[in-house]
Structures are given as structure tokens and as C-alpha cells.
Amino acid sequence: MIEPVQLPAPWRDARLTVVVPTYNEAGNLPVLVERLLALPLPGLRVLVADDNSPDGTGEVADKLAIEHPDRIEVVHRPGKEGLGRAYVDGMGRALDGGADYVAQMDADLSHPPEALPGMLGALLSTQAGVVIGSRYVPGGELDENWPLYRRALSGWANLYVHTLLRVRIRDLTAGFKIWRADALRDIGLERVQSNGYSFQVEMHYLATKLGHTILEVPIRFEERREGASKMTTATKIESALMPFKLRSKHRNITR
């Protein structure tokens, strides 16, 4: 586990909300929250957007919110509508709640929370609209236990989207990011159409089209600790078709 960067004041006091969508992550969520709240970021808040998990993740999140009433918020959504819809909901609520910066990360412990202070520092020291925790820039790593088929799928997806959309990001499918609130408002969450994992690509494409600087910093991506991947055939199909939809719908997008 890496040691988190110690940011100077007032950077470390920035109002940062970490949006964590959950579906059947009861075992992982308490560990993630503990690591997030241990970071040297007193302005950090956690917003859990749970899609009515049958394993009781929502109840686990509620207990954590009771233990940390000023730092954790739980949004109970009616059912499993997809990663993209959960992020749009959670990010919108974070902006409404006054966050100046909004992070997004998975609940399965594949993204290292300890990298967040460094990512925030990179955002605050540049004019970037978003900083990506990237697996595919120099210094980035993949867990050696990550299955070969997942590596192949991720590599193919990045090549496929690069070819169709010409977006200059190495890790186009990355889900570990910090956004400036102004960049999210400029993008307009109401524009986002993706339901599943193609949400990541759509957000990168919109940010690029609107001229926001995107910065990638290296992280080590870990294999999930508990539970199963939420990748389904339907989400793979949506991800394959989404670049064509994006080129058509957002071709002439302007501020």
C-alpha cells in the first residue's frame, strides 16, 4: 500500500466528495471507507450510491453514515440501473452539496484510495479539468492476478475507442478520477446517455470536445478482493456501440 501524499494547506482542506456506486459490495465497502477517512484530507466526504443491493450493502452504508454523520452520505436508488446512472445521480448530488472537486472510484478496492491526495495535488497544481488514475501511462501497473481475458478486453477496448473517437487518453476506460466541479457543470451531466461502463468513455469524450485538459497519473490497479465483476453481455454491447452514438450526438457540442 502506498503512503498518501501530504498536501499543504489550503489544498488538503479542499471540499472533495468521493462518489462510490455500489451493488453487492457489503464486504468491500467498510474497508474502502476506512481507508478513505484515514487520508490526510479533512475536507473529504464519501457519497455512496447504492442500487438496492440484495446483499445488504445499503444497510452497511447506512451504519457507516451513522458512525460518521458529517462525512458519509448514502443515496438509496430503486434498483440496478447501471454504473453510469449511479454516477450521474451521485455526482449531481455532490455538486448540489457544494463539492468543489468530485472523485469517482469503484467500491471493489481495485483503485488505491491512498492515491487520491496525489491526484488532488496534480489537479490543483495544473489547469486540468480532470485527473485520471491511469493503468497505462509510464509507472502504471496492473495486478498480476488480473485475469488474462480482462487484460485483453481492456486493451482491445482502449484501442477500439481510440480508433473511433481519436481521444488522446491512454486509459480511456479508467474509472478512478477527480473532476473539478466547474468541469462537470460545463460537461452537463444531463447530456450523459450511458448506462454502463461506457460512461467512462463518454465523459472523457465530452471533456475533450469541450476543451478541458485531461491529465493522467500512474496508479497500480488491483484485482477485486471480494464479490464478482458487474460486467455483463449487455454492458459489453453498449460499450461497443457507444462510440458511434457519441460521434453522432456530440459531434457539434459547444459550451
Short mmCIF file of C-alpha atoms in Angstrom, two decimals:
data_model
loop_
_atom_site.label_atom_id
_atom_site.label_comp_id
_atom_site.label_asym_id
_atom_site.label_seq_id
_atom_site.Cartn_x
_atom_site.Cartn_y
_atom_site.Cartn_z
CA MET A 1 0.00 0.00 0.00
CA ILE A 2 1.41 3.41 -0.96
CA GLU A 3 1.78 6.26 1.50
CA PRO A 4 -0.59 9.16 0.72
CA VAL A 5 0.97 12.49 -0.25
CA GLN A 6 0.79 15.16 2.45
CA LEU A 7 -0.70 18.24 0.79
CA PRO A 8 -0.08 21.75 2.13
CA ALA A 9 -2.88 23.94 3.42
CA PRO A 10 -5.26 25.03 1.97
CA TRP A 11 -5.10 22.22 -0.61
CA ARG A 12 -5.61 19.46 1.92
CA ASP A 13 -8.81 21.18 3.14
CA ALA A 14 -10.43 21.19 -0.30
CA ARG A 15 -14.09 20.16 -0.41
CA LEU A 16 -13.73 16.81 -2.16
CA THR A 17 -16.63 14.37 -2.45
CA VAL A 18 -15.81 10.78 -3.44
CA VAL A 19 -18.73 9.15 -5.26
CA VAL A 20 -18.80 5.36 -4.86
CA PRO A 21 -21.53 3.41 -6.72
CA THR A 22 -22.30 0.07 -5.10
CA TYR A 23 -24.07 -3.15 -5.98
CA ASN A 24 -23.35 -6.16 -3.78
CA GLU A 25 -20.21 -4.72 -2.15
CA ALA A 26 -21.10 -5.33 1.52
CA GLY A 27 -17.72 -6.92 2.24
CA ASN A 28 -15.60 -4.31 0.49
CA LEU A 29 -17.36 -1.07 1.43
CA PRO A 30 -16.30 -0.85 5.12
CA VAL A 31 -12.65 -1.42 4.16
CA LEU A 32 -12.82 1.25 1.46
CA VAL A 33 -14.48 3.78 3.74
CA GLU A 34 -11.93 3.18 6.49
CA ARG A 35 -9.08 3.83 4.07
CA LEU A 36 -10.76 6.93 2.63
CA LEU A 37 -11.46 8.51 6.00
CA ALA A 38 -7.87 7.82 7.10
CA LEU A 39 -6.49 10.04 4.34
CA PRO A 40 -4.96 13.39 5.34
CA LEU A 41 -7.85 15.21 3.65
CA PRO A 42 -10.21 16.65 6.30
CA GLY A 43 -12.47 18.11 3.61
CA LEU A 44 -13.11 14.68 2.07
CA ARG A 45 -16.68 13.33 2.09
CA VAL A 46 -17.96 9.99 0.79
CA LEU A 47 -21.22 9.62 -1.12
CA VAL A 48 -22.37 6.01 -1.56
CA ALA A 49 -24.91 5.46 -4.34
CA ASP A 50 -26.37 2.00 -3.76
CA ASP A 51 -28.61 0.33 -6.33
CA ASN A 52 -30.73 -1.63 -3.82
CA SER A 53 -28.07 -4.32 -3.36
CA PRO A 54 -29.59 -7.67 -2.34
CA ASP A 55 -26.54 -8.47 -0.18
CA GLY A 56 -27.31 -5.61 2.24
CA THR A 57 -24.72 -3.11 1.03
CA GLY A 58 -27.23 -0.30 1.54
CA GLU A 59 -27.68 -1.24 5.20
CA VAL A 60 -23.90 -1.43 5.67
CA ALA A 61 -23.60 2.05 4.15
CA ASP A 62 -26.30 3.38 6.50
CA LYS A 63 -24.41 2.09 9.53
CA LEU A 64 -21.23 3.73 8.32
CA ALA A 65 -23.12 7.01 7.83
CA ILE A 66 -24.42 6.82 11.41
CA GLU A 67 -20.85 6.33 12.65
CA HIS A 68 -19.57 9.23 10.54
CA PRO A 69 -22.59 11.55 10.11
CA ASP A 70 -20.60 14.54 8.83
CA ARG A 71 -18.53 12.64 6.32
CA ILE A 72 -20.70 9.94 4.72
CA GLU A 73 -23.94 10.29 2.75
CA VAL A 74 -25.94 7.39 1.34
CA VAL A 75 -28.23 7.54 -1.69
CA HIS A 76 -30.60 4.60 -1.99
CA ARG A 77 -31.57 4.07 -5.61
CA PRO A 78 -34.59 1.92 -6.54
CA GLY A 79 -32.71 -0.79 -8.41
CA LYS A 80 -29.81 -1.74 -10.64
CA GLU A 81 -29.87 0.80 -13.46
CA GLY A 82 -26.20 0.67 -14.39
CA LEU A 83 -22.94 2.27 -13.36
CA GLY A 84 -23.45 5.34 -15.50
CA ARG A 85 -26.84 6.20 -13.99
CA ALA A 86 -25.47 5.76 -10.47
CA TYR A 87 -22.56 8.09 -11.21
CA VAL A 88 -24.77 10.74 -12.78
CA ASP A 89 -27.04 10.66 -9.73
CA GLY A 90 -24.17 10.68 -7.22
CA MET A 91 -22.15 13.37 -8.99
CA GLY A 92 -25.19 15.60 -9.31
CA ARG A 93 -25.87 15.31 -5.60
CA ALA A 94 -22.21 16.03 -4.81
CA LEU A 95 -22.35 19.23 -6.85
CA ASP A 96 -25.62 20.25 -5.22
CA GLY A 97 -23.98 19.62 -1.85
CA GLY A 98 -21.24 22.16 -2.52
CA ALA A 99 -18.31 19.97 -3.55
CA ASP A 100 -15.52 21.84 -5.32
CA TYR A 101 -13.98 18.58 -6.54
CA VAL A 102 -15.67 15.25 -7.24
CA ALA A 103 -13.83 11.94 -7.30
CA GLN A 104 -15.15 8.69 -8.69
CA MET A 105 -13.90 5.23 -7.82
CA ASP A 106 -15.02 1.63 -7.63
CA ALA A 107 -16.05 0.01 -4.35
CA ASP A 108 -14.17 -3.23 -5.02
CA LEU A 109 -10.77 -1.96 -3.77
CA SER A 110 -9.24 -2.10 -7.24
CA HIS A 111 -8.48 1.64 -7.01
CA PRO A 112 -6.00 2.70 -4.28
CA PRO A 113 -7.60 5.39 -2.08
CA GLU A 114 -4.12 6.43 -0.95
CA ALA A 115 -3.50 7.84 -4.45
CA LEU A 116 -6.25 10.46 -4.04
CA PRO A 117 -4.15 13.16 -2.28
CA GLY A 118 -1.54 12.99 -5.04
CA MET A 119 -4.22 13.13 -7.72
CA LEU A 120 -5.82 16.11 -6.00
CA GLY A 121 -2.45 17.82 -5.80
CA ALA A 122 -1.91 17.23 -9.53
CA LEU A 123 -5.32 18.75 -10.26
CA LEU A 124 -4.75 21.80 -8.06
CA SER A 125 -1.27 22.48 -9.41
CA THR A 126 -2.37 22.46 -13.06
CA GLN A 127 -5.19 23.78 -15.21
CA ALA A 128 -6.58 20.27 -15.76
CA GLY A 129 -10.31 19.72 -15.60
CA VAL A 130 -9.87 16.09 -14.60
CA VAL A 131 -7.05 13.88 -13.35
CA ILE A 132 -7.20 10.17 -14.20
CA GLY A 133 -5.60 7.42 -12.15
CA SER A 134 -4.22 5.55 -15.14
CA ARG A 135 -3.10 1.97 -15.62
CA TYR A 136 -1.47 2.61 -18.97
CA VAL A 137 0.88 5.57 -18.57
CA PRO A 138 4.53 5.01 -17.59
CA GLY A 139 4.61 3.89 -13.97
CA GLY A 140 1.08 2.48 -14.08
CA GLU A 141 0.61 -1.17 -13.16
CA LEU A 142 -1.92 -3.98 -13.37
CA ASP A 143 -2.24 -6.56 -10.61
CA GLU A 144 -0.53 -9.74 -11.76
CA ASN A 145 -3.66 -11.62 -10.64
CA TRP A 146 -5.88 -9.71 -13.06
CA PRO A 147 -7.19 -12.37 -15.47
CA LEU A 148 -5.67 -12.52 -18.93
CA TYR A 149 -9.06 -12.16 -20.64
CA ARG A 150 -9.71 -8.95 -18.65
CA ARG A 151 -6.35 -7.56 -19.75
CA ALA A 152 -7.12 -8.42 -23.35
CA LEU A 153 -10.63 -6.92 -23.14
CA SER A 154 -9.32 -3.70 -21.58
CA GLY A 155 -6.54 -3.35 -24.13
CA TRP A 156 -8.87 -4.04 -27.03
CA ALA A 157 -11.48 -1.59 -25.71
CA ASN A 158 -8.93 1.20 -25.45
CA LEU A 159 -7.61 0.56 -28.96
CA TYR A 160 -11.16 0.34 -30.37
CA VAL A 161 -12.27 3.63 -28.81
CA HIS A 162 -9.02 5.41 -29.73
CA THR A 163 -9.54 4.40 -33.35
CA LEU A 164 -13.14 5.61 -33.50
CA LEU A 165 -13.04 8.75 -31.34
CA ARG A 166 -9.42 9.95 -31.62
CA VAL A 167 -9.29 10.88 -27.92
CA ARG A 168 -5.71 11.25 -26.69
CA ILE A 169 -6.03 9.39 -23.41
CA ARG A 170 -4.15 6.17 -22.74
CA ASP A 171 -6.64 4.74 -20.23
CA LEU A 172 -9.94 5.63 -21.86
CA THR A 173 -11.93 3.15 -19.78
CA ALA A 174 -10.46 4.30 -16.44
CA GLY A 175 -12.92 4.69 -13.58
CA PHE A 176 -10.65 6.38 -10.99
CA LYS A 177 -10.74 10.18 -11.43
CA ILE A 178 -11.02 13.57 -9.77
CA TRP A 179 -13.03 16.26 -11.54
CA ARG A 180 -13.20 19.98 -10.97
CA ALA A 181 -16.80 20.88 -10.19
CA ASP A 182 -16.73 23.54 -12.91
CA ALA A 183 -15.69 20.95 -15.50
CA LEU A 184 -18.61 18.69 -14.57
CA ARG A 185 -21.04 21.62 -14.78
CA ASP A 186 -19.60 22.54 -18.18
CA ILE A 187 -19.99 18.98 -19.45
CA GLY A 188 -23.56 18.86 -18.15
CA LEU A 189 -24.42 15.56 -16.52
CA GLU A 190 -27.84 15.73 -18.16
CA ARG A 191 -26.09 15.17 -21.51
CA VAL A 192 -24.70 11.78 -20.47
CA GLN A 193 -26.54 8.84 -22.03
CA SER A 194 -24.51 5.82 -20.97
CA ASN A 195 -25.95 3.33 -18.52
CA GLY A 196 -22.98 1.03 -18.05
CA TYR A 197 -19.19 1.14 -18.20
CA SER A 198 -19.24 3.22 -21.39
CA PHE A 199 -19.99 6.12 -19.03
CA GLN A 200 -16.23 6.47 -18.59
CA VAL A 201 -15.61 6.83 -22.31
CA GLU A 202 -18.50 9.24 -22.78
CA MET A 203 -17.26 11.54 -20.01
CA HIS A 204 -13.74 11.56 -21.46
CA TYR A 205 -15.09 12.31 -24.92
CA LEU A 206 -17.27 15.17 -23.71
CA ALA A 207 -14.43 16.68 -21.69
CA THR A 208 -12.14 16.51 -24.73
CA LYS A 209 -14.71 18.01 -27.10
CA LEU A 210 -15.25 20.92 -24.71
CA GLY A 211 -11.54 21.64 -24.45
CA HIS A 212 -10.81 20.53 -20.91
CA THR A 213 -7.28 19.44 -20.13
CA ILE A 214 -7.09 15.80 -19.05
CA LEU A 215 -4.11 14.66 -17.02
CA GLU A 216 -3.18 11.02 -16.40
CA VAL A 217 -1.11 9.93 -13.40
CA PRO A 218 0.07 6.35 -12.81
CA ILE A 219 -1.63 4.02 -10.34
CA ARG A 220 -1.46 0.32 -9.53
CA PHE A 221 -4.77 -1.33 -10.36
CA GLU A 222 -5.60 -4.22 -8.05
CA GLU A 223 -7.81 -7.24 -8.58
CA ARG A 224 -11.04 -7.03 -6.55
CA ARG A 225 -10.91 -8.52 -3.05
CA GLU A 226 -14.46 -9.88 -2.72
CA GLY A 227 -17.55 -10.31 -4.86
CA ALA A 228 -17.86 -10.61 -8.62
CA SER A 229 -17.40 -8.27 -11.57
CA LYS A 230 -20.58 -6.49 -12.74
CA MET A 231 -19.56 -6.69 -16.41
CA THR A 232 -22.38 -8.31 -18.38
CA THR A 233 -23.01 -9.07 -22.05
CA ALA A 234 -25.43 -6.14 -22.22
CA THR A 235 -22.81 -3.70 -20.92
CA LYS A 236 -20.26 -5.04 -23.40
CA ILE A 237 -22.71 -4.47 -26.27
CA GLU A 238 -23.50 -0.96 -25.04
CA SER A 239 -19.79 -0.20 -24.78
CA ALA A 240 -19.18 -1.42 -28.34
CA LEU A 241 -21.98 0.70 -29.80
CA MET A 242 -21.47 3.84 -27.70
CA PRO A 243 -18.55 5.36 -29.71
CA PHE A 244 -20.76 5.50 -32.82
CA LYS A 245 -23.54 7.17 -30.82
CA LEU A 246 -21.10 9.65 -29.31
CA ARG A 247 -19.72 10.70 -32.68
CA SER A 248 -23.24 11.31 -33.94
CA LYS A 249 -24.77 13.01 -30.92
CA HIS A 250 -21.88 15.11 -29.64
CA ARG A 251 -20.16 15.98 -32.94
CA ASN A 252 -21.17 19.65 -32.74
CA ILE A 253 -21.23 20.05 -28.99
CA THR A 254 -20.39 23.51 -27.65
CA ARG A 255 -20.38 25.26 -24.30
#
